[in-house]
Every structure is written in C-alpha cells, then in structure tokens.
PDB file of C-alpha atoms in Angstrom:
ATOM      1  CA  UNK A 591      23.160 131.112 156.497  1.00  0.00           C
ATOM      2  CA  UNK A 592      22.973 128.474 154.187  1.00  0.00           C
ATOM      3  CA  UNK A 593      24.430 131.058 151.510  1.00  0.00           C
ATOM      4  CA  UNK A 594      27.570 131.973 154.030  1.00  0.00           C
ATOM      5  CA  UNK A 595      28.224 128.232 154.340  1.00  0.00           C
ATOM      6  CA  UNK A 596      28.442 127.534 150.702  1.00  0.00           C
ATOM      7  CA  UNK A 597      30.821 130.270 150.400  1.00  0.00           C
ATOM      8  CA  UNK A 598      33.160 128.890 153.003  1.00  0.00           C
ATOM      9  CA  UNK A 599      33.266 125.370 151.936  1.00  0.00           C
ATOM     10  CA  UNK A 600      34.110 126.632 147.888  1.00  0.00           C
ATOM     11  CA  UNK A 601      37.065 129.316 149.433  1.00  0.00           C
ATOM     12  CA  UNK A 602      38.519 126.875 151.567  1.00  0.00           C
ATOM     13  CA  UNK A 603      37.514 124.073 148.579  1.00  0.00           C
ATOM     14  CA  UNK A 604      36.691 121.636 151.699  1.00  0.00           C
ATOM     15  CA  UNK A 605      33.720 120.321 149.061  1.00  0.00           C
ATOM     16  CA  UNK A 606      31.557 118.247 151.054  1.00  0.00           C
ATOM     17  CA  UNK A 607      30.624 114.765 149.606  1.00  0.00           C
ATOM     18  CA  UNK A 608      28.370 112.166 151.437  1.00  0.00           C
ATOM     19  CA  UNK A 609      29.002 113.849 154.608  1.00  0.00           C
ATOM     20  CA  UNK A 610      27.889 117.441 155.354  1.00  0.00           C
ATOM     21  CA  UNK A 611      26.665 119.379 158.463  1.00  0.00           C
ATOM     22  CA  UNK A 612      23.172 119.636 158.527  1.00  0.00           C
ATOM     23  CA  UNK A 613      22.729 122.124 161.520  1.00  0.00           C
ATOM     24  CA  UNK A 614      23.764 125.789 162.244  1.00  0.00           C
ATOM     25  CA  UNK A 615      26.225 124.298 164.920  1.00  0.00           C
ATOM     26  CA  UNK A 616      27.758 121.931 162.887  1.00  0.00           C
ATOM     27  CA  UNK A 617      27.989 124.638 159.999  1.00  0.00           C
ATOM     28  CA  UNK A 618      29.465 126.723 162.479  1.00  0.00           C
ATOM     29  CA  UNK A 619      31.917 124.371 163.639  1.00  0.00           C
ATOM     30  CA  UNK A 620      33.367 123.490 160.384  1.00  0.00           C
ATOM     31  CA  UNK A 621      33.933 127.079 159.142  1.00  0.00           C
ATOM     32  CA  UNK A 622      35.743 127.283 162.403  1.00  0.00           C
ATOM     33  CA  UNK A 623      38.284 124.278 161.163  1.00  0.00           C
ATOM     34  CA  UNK A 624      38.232 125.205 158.020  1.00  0.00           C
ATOM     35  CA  UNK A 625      39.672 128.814 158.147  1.00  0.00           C
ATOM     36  CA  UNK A 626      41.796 128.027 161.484  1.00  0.00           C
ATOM     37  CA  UNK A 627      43.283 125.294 158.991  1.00  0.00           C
ATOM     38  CA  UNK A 628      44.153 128.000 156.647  1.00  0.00           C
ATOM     39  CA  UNK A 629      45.589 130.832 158.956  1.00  0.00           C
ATOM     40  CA  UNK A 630      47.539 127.863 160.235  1.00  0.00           C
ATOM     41  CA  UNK A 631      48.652 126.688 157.125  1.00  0.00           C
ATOM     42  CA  UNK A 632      49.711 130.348 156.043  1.00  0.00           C
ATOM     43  CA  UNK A 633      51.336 130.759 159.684  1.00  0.00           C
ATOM     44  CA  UNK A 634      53.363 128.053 159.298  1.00  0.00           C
ATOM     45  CA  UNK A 635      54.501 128.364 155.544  1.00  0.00           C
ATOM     46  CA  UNK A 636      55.617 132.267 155.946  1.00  0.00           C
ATOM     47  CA  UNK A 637      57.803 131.079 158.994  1.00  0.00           C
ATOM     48  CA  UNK A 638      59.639 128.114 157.478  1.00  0.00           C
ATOM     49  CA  UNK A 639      60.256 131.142 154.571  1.00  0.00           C
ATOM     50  CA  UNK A 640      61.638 133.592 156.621  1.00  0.00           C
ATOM     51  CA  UNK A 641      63.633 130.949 158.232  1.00  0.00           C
ATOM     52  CA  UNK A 642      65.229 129.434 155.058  1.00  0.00           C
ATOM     53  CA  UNK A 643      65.353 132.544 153.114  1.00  0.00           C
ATOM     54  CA  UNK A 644      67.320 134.091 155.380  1.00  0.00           C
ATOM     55  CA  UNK A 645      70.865 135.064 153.632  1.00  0.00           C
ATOM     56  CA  UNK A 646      73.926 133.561 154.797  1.00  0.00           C
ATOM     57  CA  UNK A 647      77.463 134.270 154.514  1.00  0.00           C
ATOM     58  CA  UNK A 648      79.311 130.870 153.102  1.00  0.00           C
ATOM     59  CA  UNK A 649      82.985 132.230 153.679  1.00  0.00           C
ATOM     60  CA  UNK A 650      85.537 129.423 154.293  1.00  0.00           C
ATOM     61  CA  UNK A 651      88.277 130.053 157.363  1.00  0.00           C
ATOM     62  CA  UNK A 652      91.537 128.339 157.289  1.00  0.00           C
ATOM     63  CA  UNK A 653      91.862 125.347 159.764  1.00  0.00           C
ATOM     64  CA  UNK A 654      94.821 127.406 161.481  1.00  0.00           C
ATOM     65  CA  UNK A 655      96.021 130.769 162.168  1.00  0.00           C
ATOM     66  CA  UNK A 656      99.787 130.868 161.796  1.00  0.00           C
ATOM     67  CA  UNK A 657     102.849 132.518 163.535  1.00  0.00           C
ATOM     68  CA  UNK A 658     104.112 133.572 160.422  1.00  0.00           C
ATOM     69  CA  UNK A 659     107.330 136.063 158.889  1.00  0.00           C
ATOM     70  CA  UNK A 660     106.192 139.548 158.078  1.00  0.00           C
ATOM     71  CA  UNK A 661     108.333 142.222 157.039  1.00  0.00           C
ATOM     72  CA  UNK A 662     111.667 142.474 159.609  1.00  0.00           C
ATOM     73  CA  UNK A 663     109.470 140.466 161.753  1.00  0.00           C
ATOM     74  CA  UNK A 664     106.108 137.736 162.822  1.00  0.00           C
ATOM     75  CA  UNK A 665     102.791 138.200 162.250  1.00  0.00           C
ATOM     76  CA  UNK A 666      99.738 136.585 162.936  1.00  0.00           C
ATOM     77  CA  UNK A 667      97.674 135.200 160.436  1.00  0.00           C
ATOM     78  CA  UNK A 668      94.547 133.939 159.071  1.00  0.00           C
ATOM     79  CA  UNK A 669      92.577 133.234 155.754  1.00  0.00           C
ATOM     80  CA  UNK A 670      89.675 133.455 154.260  1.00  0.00           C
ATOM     81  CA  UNK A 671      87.522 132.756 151.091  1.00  0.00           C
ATOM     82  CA  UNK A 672      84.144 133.012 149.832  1.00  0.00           C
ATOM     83  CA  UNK A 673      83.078 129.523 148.764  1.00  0.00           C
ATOM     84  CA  UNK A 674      80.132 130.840 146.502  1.00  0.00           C
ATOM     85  CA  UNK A 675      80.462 132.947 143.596  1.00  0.00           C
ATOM     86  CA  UNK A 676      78.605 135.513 144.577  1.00  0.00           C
ATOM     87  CA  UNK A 677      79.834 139.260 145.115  1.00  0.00           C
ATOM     88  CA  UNK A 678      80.593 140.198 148.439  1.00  0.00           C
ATOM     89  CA  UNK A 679      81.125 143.933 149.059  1.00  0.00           C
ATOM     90  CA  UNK A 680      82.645 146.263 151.739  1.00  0.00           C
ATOM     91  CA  UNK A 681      83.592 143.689 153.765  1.00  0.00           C
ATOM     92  CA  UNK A 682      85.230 143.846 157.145  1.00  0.00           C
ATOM     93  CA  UNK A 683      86.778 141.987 159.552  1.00  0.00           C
ATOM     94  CA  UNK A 684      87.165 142.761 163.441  1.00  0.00           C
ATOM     95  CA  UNK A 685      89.443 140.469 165.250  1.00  0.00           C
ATOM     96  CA  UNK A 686      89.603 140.019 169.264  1.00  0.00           C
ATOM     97  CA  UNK A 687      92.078 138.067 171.730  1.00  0.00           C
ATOM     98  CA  UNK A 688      90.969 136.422 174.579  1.00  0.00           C
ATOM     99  CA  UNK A 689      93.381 135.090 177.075  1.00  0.00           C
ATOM    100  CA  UNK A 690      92.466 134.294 181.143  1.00  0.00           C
ATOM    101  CA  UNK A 691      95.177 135.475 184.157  1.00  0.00           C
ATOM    102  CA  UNK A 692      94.674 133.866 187.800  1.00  0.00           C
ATOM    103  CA  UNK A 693      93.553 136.489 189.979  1.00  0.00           C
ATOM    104  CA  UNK A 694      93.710 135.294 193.460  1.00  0.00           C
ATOM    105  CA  UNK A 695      91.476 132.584 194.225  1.00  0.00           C
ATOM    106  CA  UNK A 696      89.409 133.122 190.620  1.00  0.00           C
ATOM    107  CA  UNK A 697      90.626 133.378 186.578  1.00  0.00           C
ATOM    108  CA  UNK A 698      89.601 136.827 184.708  1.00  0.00           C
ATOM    109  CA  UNK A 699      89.248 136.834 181.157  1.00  0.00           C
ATOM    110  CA  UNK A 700      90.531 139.582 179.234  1.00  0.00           C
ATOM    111  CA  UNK A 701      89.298 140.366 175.443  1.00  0.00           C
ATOM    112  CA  UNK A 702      91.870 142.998 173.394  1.00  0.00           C
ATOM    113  CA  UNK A 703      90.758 144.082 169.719  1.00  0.00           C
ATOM    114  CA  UNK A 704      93.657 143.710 167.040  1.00  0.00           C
ATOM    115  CA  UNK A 705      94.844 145.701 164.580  1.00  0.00           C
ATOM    116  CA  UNK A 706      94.975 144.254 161.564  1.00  0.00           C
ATOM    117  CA  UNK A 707      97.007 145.154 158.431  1.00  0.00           C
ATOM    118  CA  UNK A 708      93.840 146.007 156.493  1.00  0.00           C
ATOM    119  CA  UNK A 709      90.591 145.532 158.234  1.00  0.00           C
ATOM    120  CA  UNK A 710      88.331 146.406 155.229  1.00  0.00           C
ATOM    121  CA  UNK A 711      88.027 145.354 151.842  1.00  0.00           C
ATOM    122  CA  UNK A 712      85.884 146.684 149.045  1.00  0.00           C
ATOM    123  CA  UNK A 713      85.241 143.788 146.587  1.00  0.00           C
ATOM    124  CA  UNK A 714      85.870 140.338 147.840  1.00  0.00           C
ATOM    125  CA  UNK A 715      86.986 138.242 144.365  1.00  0.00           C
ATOM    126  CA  UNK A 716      89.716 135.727 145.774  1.00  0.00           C
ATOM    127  CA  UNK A 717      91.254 134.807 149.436  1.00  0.00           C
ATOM    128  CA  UNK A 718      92.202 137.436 151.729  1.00  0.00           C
ATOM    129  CA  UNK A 719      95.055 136.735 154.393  1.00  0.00           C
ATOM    130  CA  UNK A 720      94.175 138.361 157.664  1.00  0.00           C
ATOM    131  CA  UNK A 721      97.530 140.151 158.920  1.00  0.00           C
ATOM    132  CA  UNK A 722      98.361 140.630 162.094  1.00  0.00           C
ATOM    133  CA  UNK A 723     101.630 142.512 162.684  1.00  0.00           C
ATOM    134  CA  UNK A 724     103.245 141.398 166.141  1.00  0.00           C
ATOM    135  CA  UNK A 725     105.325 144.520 167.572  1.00  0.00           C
ATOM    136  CA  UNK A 726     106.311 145.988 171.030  1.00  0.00           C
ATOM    137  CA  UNK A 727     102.380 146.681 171.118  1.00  0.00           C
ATOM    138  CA  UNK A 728     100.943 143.158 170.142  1.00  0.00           C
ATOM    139  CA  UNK A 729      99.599 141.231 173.058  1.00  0.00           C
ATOM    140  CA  UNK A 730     101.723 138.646 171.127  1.00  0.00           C
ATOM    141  CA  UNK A 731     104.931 140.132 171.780  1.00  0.00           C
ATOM    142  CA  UNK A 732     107.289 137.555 173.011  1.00  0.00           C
ATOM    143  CA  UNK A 733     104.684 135.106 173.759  1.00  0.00           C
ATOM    144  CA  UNK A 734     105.810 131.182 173.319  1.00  0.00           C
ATOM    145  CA  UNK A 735     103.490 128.106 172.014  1.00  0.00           C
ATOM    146  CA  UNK A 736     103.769 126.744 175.704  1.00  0.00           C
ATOM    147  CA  UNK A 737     102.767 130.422 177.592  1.00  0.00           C
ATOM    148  CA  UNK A 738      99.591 130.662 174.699  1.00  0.00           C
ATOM    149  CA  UNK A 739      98.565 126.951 175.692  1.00  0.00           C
ATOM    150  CA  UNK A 740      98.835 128.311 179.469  1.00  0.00           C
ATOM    151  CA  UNK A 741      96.758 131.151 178.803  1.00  0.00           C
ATOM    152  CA  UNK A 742      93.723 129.495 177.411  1.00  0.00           C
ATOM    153  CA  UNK A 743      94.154 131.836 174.395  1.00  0.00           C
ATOM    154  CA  UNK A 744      91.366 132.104 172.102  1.00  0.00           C
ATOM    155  CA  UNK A 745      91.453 134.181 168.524  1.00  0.00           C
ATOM    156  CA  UNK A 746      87.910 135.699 167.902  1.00  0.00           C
ATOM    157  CA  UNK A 747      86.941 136.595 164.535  1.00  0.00           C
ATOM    158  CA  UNK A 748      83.572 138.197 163.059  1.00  0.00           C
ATOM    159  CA  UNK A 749      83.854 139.212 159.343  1.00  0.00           C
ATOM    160  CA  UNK A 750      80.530 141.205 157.784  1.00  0.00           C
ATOM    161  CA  UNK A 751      80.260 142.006 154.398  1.00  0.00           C
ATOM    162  CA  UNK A 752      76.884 143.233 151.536  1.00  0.00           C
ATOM    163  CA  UNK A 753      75.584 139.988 149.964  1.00  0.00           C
ATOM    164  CA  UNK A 754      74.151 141.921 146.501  1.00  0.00           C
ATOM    165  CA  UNK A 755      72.630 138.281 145.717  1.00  0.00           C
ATOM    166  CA  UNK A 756      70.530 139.477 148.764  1.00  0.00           C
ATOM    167  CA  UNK A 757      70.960 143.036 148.794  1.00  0.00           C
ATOM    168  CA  UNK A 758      71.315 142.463 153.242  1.00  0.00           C
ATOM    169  CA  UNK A 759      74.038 142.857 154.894  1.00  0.00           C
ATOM    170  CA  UNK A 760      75.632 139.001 156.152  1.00  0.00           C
ATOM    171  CA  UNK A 761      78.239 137.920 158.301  1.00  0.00           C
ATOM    172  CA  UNK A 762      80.086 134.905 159.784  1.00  0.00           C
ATOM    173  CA  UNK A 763      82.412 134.149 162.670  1.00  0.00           C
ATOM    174  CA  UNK A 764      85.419 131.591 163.574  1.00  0.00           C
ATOM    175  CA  UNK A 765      87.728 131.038 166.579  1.00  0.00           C
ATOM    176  CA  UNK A 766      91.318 129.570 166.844  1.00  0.00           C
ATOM    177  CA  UNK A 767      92.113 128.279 170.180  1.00  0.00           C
ATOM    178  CA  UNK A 768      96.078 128.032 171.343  1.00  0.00           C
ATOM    179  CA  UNK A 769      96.453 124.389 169.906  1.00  0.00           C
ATOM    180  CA  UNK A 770      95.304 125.608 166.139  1.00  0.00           C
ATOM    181  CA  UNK A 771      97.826 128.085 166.008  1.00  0.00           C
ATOM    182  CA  UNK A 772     100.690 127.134 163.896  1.00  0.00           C
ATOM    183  CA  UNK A 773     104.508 128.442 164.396  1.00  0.00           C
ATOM    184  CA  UNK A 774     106.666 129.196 161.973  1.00  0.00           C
ATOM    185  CA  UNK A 775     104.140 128.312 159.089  1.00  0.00           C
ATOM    186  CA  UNK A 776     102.873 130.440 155.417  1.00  0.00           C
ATOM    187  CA  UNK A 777     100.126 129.804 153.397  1.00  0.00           C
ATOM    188  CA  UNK A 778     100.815 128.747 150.311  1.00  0.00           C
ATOM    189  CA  UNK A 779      99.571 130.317 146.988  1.00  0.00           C
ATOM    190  CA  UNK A 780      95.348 129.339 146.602  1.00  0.00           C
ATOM    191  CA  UNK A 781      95.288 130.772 142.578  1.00  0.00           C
ATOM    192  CA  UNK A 782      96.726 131.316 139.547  1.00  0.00           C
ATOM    193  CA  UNK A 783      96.325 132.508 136.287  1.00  0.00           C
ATOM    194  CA  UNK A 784      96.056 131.060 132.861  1.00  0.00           C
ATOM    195  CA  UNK A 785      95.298 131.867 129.343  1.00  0.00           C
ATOM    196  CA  UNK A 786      94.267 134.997 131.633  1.00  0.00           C
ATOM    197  CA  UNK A 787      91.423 133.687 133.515  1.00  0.00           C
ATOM    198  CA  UNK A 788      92.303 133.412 137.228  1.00  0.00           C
ATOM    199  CA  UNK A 789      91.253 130.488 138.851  1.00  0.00           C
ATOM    200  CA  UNK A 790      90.969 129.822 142.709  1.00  0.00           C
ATOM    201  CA  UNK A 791      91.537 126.673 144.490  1.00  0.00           C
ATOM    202  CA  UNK A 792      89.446 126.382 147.522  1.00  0.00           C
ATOM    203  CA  UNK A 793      91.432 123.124 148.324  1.00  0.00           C
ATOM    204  CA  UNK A 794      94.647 124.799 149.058  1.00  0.00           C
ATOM    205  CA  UNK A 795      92.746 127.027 151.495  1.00  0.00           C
ATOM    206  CA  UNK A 796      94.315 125.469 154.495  1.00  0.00           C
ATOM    207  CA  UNK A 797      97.995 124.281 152.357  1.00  0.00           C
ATOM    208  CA  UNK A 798     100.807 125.152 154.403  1.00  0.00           C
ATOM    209  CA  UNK A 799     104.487 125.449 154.152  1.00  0.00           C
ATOM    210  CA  UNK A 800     107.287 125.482 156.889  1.00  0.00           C
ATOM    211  CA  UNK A 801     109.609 128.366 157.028  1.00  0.00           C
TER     212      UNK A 801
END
C-alpha cells in the first residue's frame, strides 16, 4: 500500500509536505482527487483543442449583391475574397432564393437554386464575382426593387472549398436580404498589377460604381 501511494503522489507530482494522509482511507481518497484531477484536466484541454483547432474558412462577401449589366442584358451579382493567404482549392459555390407568397390565410416560403455563370473554381488566388444571368428562366425576370421588398426576398449563399493549410474541407455562408440588393450598380476593379506582381485590395471589396 504504502508503495502504491508513493507512486501516485510522484506521477501526479502532488508531493506531500507537512500534510500527508496517514490512513488507508485518506490514501485512498487522495489518489481518488489526484487522478480525477488529471483525467479532468486532460478532458478539458483536448476539448478546448478540438474546439479552436477547428479550420475555418475566412472568405470576405461583399456588403451587397447588385442588379448589374451582363452581356445584352442584367445579372445578379455577388463577390467574394479570401482574406488569408492561404490556398483554397476546388471551391464551389451553391446559391438559393428564397421569397414568401400569401396563400390564403398563411405565407409559404419558396427556396429555388440558381444557376450561376460558373459555380466551381479550381484555385482561388484573387476575388471571384458570383454571376447570375437573369433570363426568361430567372426567378428575377422582370422583378422591381419595390415587388423584391414585397416578397421578403432573401439570397442564400454557401461556398465550400479544400483548406491545404488544413488539408479538411471548410466552408462559409452569407445572405442578402431585398434592401442589400443594389440596382443598376458594378463592382469596381479589387487588383492590379505592377512591376508584375499582382496585388489585391481587400478594401475595394465592396467599391461600387453606378451604371
């Protein structure tokens, strides 16, 4: 017994001074604390890991989605940027509109995917403008700013991409509501090159110019 204790107080390194159980219960008892201490200890220090460790997507969305020219025609449009230098690969973006219609007594709320100009990307280096085209088959065909405010409109996004800082898979998530879409707006130029480095201007991310 008296050899088991010794070996618990110099693991746990309680060392006992002046004070020291003198009886097989009191032995007993502080082996007890002492290794509940350090399960506890480990416990709580491999969760607070896991929880902080845990990889996370820092990409920047634009402040608005626009109503923007496109082609012979509007689009609607978003941007985003990776605010870390880190390599984001294979990323992809999946963008849903939500809109509610009075049925009877009670409002339903209907969800449409988008199709998006390009909905995948391989390497992720600078900003990527989200492009909606709006034609004949665009829930956003002839809609006005007043009819989207009466709608309760809502533009979902979810973009998910391979973090090789990581090597797991991340991904992050905006909305626009009707009021933070802009009409009649494009997004000004975020970089530019010189001496022939490129350099990007998170800044500008949300820079805007009337058309």
């Amino acid at each position: 017994g008296d050899a088991l204790w010794w070996a618990v107080v110099t693991f746990t390194t309680v060392g006992y001074g002046a004070i020291s159980p003198a009886s097989v219960a009191a032995n007993f008892v502080a082996v007890t604390d002492a290794m509940v201490g350090l399960i506890a200890v480990a416990l709580v220090t491999g969760l607070v890991f896991s929880r902080f460790s845990r990889p996370k997507a820092h990409i920047l969305f634009s402040k608005n989605a626009l109503i923007a020219p496109y082609k012979d025609g509007k689009s609607l449009q978003f941007r985003i940027v990776n605010e870390r230098s880190n390599k984001l690969i294979n990323l992809e973006v999946q963008v849903v509109f939500s809109w509610t219609e009075d049925q009877g007594s009670e409002a339903t709320r209907h969800y449409v995917a988008l199709k998006l100009e390009r909905e995948k990307v391989t390497l992720f280096p600078l900003n990527w403008t989200l492009v909606h085209a709006i034609d004949e088959d665009s829930p956003f065909y002839n809609l006005t700013p007043d009819r989207l405010q009466q709608m309760n409109a809502e533009i979902l996004t979810i973009v998910q991409g391979f973090d090789e800082t990581f090597s797991q898979t991340v991904h992050a998530n905006n909305s626009y509501m009707a009021d933070e879409v802009l009409w009649g707006y494009r997004f000004n130029k975020m970089y530019y090159s010189e001496d022939g480095v490129v350099r990007l201007e998170l800044d500008k991310l949300d820079e805007v110019t009337k058309v």
